[in-house]
Short mmCIF file of C-alpha atoms in Angstrom, two decimals:
data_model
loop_
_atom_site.label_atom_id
_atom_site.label_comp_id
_atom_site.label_asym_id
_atom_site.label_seq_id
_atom_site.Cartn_x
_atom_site.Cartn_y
_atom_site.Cartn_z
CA UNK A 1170 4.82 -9.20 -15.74
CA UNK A 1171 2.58 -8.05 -12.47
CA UNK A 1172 3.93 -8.64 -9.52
CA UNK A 1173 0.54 -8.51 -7.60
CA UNK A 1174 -2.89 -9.62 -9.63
CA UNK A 1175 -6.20 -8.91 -8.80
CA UNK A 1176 -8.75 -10.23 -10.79
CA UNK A 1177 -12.05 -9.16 -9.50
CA UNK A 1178 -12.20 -5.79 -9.85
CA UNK A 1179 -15.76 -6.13 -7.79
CA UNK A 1180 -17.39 -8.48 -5.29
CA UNK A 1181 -20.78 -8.66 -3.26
CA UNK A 1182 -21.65 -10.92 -0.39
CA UNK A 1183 -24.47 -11.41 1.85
CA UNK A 1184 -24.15 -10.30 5.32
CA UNK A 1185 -22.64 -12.82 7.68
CA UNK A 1186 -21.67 -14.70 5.23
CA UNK A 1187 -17.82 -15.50 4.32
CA UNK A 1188 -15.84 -13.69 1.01
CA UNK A 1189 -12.71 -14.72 -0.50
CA UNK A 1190 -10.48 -12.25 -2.08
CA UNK A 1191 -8.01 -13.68 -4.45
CA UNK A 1192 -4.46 -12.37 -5.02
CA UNK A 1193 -1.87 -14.21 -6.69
CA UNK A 1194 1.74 -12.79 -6.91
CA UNK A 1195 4.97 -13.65 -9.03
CA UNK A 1196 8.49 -13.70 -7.75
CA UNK A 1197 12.03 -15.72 -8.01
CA UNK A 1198 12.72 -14.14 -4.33
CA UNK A 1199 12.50 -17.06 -2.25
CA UNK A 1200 11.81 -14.69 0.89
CA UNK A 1201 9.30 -12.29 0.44
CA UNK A 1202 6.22 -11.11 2.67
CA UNK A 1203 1.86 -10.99 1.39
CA UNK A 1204 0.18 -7.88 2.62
CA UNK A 1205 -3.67 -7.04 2.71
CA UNK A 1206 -5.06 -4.08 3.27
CA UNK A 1207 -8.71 -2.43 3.29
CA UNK A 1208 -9.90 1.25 2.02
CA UNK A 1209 -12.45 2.26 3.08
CA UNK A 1210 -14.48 4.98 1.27
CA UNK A 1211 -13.17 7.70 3.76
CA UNK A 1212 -9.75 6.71 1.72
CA UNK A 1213 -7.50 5.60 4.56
CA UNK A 1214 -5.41 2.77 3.69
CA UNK A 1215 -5.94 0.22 6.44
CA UNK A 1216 -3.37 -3.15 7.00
CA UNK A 1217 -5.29 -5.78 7.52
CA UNK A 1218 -2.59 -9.07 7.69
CA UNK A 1219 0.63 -10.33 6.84
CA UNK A 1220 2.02 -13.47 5.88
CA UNK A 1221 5.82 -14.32 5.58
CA UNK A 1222 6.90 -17.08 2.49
CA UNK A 1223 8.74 -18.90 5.14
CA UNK A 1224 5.68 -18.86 7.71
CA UNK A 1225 4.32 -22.47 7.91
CA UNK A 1226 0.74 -21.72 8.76
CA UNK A 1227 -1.64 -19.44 7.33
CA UNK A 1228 -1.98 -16.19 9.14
CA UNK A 1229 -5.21 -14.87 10.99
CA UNK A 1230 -6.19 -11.51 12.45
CA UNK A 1231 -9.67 -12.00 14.14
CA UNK A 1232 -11.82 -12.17 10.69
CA UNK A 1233 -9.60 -12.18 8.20
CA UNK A 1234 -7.05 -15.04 7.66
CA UNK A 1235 -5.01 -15.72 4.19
CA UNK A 1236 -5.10 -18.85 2.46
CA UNK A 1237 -1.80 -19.28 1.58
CA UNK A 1238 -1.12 -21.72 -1.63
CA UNK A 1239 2.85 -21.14 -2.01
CA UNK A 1240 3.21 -23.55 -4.66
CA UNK A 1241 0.04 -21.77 -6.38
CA UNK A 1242 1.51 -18.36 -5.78
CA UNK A 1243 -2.06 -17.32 -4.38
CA UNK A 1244 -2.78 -15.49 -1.46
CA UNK A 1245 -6.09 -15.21 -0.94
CA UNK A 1246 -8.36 -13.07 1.76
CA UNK A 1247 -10.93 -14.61 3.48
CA UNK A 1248 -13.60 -12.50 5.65
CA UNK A 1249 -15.73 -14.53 7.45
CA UNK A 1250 -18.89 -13.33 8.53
CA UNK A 1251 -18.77 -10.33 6.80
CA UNK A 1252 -20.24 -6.98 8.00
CA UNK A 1253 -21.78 -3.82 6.75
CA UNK A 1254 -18.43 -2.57 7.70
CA UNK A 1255 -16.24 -4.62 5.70
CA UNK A 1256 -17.51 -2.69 2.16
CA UNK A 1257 -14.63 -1.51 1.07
CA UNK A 1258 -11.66 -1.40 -1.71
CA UNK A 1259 -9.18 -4.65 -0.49
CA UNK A 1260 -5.56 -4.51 -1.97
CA UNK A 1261 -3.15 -7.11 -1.69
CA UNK A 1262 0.79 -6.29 -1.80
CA UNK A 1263 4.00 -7.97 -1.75
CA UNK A 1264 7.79 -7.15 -0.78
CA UNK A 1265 10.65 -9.16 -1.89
CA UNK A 1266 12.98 -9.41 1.45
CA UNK A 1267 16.19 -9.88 -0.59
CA UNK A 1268 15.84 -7.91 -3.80
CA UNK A 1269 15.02 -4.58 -3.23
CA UNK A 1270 12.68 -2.61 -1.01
CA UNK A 1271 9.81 -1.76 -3.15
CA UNK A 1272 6.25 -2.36 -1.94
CA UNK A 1273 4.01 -3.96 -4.94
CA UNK A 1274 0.27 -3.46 -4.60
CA UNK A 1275 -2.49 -4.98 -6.78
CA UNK A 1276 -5.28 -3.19 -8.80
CA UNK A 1277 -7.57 -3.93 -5.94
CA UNK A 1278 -11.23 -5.75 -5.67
CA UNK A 1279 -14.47 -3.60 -4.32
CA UNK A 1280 -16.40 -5.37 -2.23
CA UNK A 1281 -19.78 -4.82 -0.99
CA UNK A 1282 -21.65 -6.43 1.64
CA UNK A 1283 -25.37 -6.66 1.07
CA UNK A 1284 -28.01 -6.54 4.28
CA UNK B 711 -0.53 8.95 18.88
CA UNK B 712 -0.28 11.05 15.36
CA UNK B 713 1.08 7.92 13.06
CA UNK B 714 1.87 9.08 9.66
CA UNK B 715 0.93 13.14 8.82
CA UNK B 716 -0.58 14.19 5.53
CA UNK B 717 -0.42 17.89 4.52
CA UNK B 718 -2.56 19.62 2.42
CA UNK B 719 -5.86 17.39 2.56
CA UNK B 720 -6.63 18.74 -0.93
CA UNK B 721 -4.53 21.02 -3.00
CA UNK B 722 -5.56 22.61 -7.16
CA UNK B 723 -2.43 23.57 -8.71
CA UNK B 724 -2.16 25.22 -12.54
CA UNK B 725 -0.01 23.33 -15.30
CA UNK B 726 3.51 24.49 -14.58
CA UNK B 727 3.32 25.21 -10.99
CA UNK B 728 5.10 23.62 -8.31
CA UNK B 729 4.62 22.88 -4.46
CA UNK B 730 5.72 19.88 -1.65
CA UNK B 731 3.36 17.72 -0.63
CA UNK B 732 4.20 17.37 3.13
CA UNK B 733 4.59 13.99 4.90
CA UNK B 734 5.93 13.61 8.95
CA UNK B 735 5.95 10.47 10.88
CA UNK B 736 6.43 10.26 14.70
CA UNK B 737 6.99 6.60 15.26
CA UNK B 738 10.70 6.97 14.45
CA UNK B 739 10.20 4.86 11.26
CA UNK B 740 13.84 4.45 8.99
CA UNK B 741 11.23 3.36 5.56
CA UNK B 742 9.01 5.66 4.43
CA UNK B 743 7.37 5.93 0.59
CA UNK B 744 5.17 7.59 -1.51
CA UNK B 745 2.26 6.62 -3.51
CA UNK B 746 0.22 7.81 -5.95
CA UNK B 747 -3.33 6.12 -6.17
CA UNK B 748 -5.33 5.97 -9.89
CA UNK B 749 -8.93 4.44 -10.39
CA UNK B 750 -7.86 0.95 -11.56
CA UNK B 751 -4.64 1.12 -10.96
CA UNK B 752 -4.25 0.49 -7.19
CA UNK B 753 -1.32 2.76 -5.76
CA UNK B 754 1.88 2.55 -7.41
CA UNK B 755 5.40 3.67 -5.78
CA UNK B 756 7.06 7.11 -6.45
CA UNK B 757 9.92 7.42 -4.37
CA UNK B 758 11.20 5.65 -1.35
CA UNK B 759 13.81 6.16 1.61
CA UNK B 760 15.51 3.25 3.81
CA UNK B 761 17.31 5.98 6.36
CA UNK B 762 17.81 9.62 6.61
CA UNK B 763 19.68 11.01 3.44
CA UNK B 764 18.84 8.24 1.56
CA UNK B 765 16.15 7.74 -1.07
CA UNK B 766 15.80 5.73 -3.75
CA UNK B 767 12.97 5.74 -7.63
CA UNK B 768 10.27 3.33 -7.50
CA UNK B 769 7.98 2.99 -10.29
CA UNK B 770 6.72 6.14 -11.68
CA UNK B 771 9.13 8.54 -10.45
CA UNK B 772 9.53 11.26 -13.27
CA UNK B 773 8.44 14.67 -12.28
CA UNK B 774 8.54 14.28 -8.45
CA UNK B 775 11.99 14.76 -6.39
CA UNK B 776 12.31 13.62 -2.81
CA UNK B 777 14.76 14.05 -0.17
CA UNK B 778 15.01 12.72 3.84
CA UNK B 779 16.86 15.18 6.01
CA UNK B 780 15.46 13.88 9.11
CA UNK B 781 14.32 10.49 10.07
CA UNK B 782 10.71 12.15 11.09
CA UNK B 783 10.29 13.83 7.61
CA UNK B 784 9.72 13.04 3.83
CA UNK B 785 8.39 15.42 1.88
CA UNK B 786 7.62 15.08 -2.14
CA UNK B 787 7.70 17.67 -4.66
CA UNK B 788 6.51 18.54 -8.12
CA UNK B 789 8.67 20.98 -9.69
CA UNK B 790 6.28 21.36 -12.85
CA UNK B 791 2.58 20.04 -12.14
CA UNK B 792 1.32 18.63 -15.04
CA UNK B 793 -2.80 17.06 -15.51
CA UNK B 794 -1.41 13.50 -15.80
CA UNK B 795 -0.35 14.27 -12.00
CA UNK B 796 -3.61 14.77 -10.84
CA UNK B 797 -4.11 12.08 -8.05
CA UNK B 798 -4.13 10.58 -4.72
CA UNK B 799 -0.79 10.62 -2.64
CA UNK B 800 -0.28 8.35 -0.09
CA UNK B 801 2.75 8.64 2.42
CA UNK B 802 3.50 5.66 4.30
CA UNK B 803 6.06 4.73 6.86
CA UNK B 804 7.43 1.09 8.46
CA UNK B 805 9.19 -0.83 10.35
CA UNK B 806 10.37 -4.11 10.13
CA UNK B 807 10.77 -6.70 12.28
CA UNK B 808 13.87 -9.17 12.05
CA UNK B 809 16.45 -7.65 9.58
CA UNK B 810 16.32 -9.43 6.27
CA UNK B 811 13.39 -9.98 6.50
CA UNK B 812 10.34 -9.15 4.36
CA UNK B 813 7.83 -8.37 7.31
CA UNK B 814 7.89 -4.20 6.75
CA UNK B 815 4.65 -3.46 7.49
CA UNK B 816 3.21 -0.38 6.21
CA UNK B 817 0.88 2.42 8.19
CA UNK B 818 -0.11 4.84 5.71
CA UNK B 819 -0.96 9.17 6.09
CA UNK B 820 -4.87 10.04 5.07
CA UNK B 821 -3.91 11.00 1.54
CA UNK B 822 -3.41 14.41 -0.60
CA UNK B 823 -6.61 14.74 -3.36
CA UNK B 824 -4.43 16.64 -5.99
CA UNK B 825 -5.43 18.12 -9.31
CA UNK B 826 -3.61 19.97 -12.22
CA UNK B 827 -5.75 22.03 -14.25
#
């Protein structure tokens, strides 16, 4: 089974508008840590935010916070206000804390922002 | 501040040859990894090392040997390049905040464009 899945391989949004990613994840590790990050065309992998299975809030950086659904297994992106900047390849990725020390990524969604 | 070192940018290699991707990090990092990158397949783990002199597989880790002589240093190599390893490789590095925990956040190098003809 995947441990990370991405199921929009592509997205488009209106500027200033807000854009949720979706990720959803599968794991019997009750610790475990939610990664997203961005790629830009340039190719640089970029991390974007982090949230921890024990954290009791959903995390934020600026734009982007993560809707957390633990009991869902999602993890979901949200941009608000997007920008011309934030076109880009999004990936989300896991790490079990316990069971090993692998990084899983997701296929990844596009997503272009639209003027 | 020079993060997490790529070398080459872009390398063409013949079936059968062989050659080290080059990856150095300068934030004193113990984790560092390697990726390789496929359209639709997001980036999927090679090889990984928790500490100097010790590495461990990860997903697809035929055809690609590692090894971590210095905490700074990780360098992957192909002993036979074949066409199925034509691909982007990603180096990445971390640190992790509270032991046990699953916080390792990863800073990534700008990528090797390789291709086996």
């Amino acid at each position: 089974a995947q441990k990370i899945t991405q199921t929009q391989p592509g997205m488009f949004v209106q500027e200033k508008e807000a854009v949720t990613l979706d990720c959803t994840y599968d794991t019997s590790d009750p610790s475990y840590g939610l990664f997203w990050y961005k790629q830009p065309s340039s190719g640089e992998m970029i991390f974007l935010i982090y949230q921890g299975s024990y954290d009791q809030q959903n995390a934020t950086e600026g734009r982007y916070s993560l809707n957390f659904q633990k009991a869902r297994k999602s993890a979901n992106l949200v941009i608000s206000a997007s920008q011309l900047g934030d076109s880009a390849m999004y990936f989300c990725a896991m790490r079990e804390g316990n069971t090993g020390n692998q990084f899983y990524f997701g296929t990844g969604t596009s997503l272009t922002v639209i003027p | 501040n020079a993060g997490v070192t790529q070398t080459p940018k872009f390398q063409v290699l013949k079936t059968g040859q062989s050659m080290t991707l080059q990856c150095a990090q300068d934030m004193n990092h113990e984790y560092m990894s390697w990726y390789r990158q496929d359209p639709g397949m997001g980036l999927r783990l090679i090889h990984y090392s928790v500490g100097a002199g010790i590495t461990d597989q990860g997903e697809v880790p035929n055809g690609y040997n590692v090894s971590r002589s210095t905490t700074e240093d990780f360098p992957l190599r192909l002993l036979s390049a074949a066409p199925s390893q034509t691909s982007v490789y990603f180096c990445a590095s971390s640190y992790s905040i509270g032991r046990g925990t699953a916080k390792n956040i990863q800073y990534f190098g700008a990528g090797t464009r390789l291709s086996v003809l």
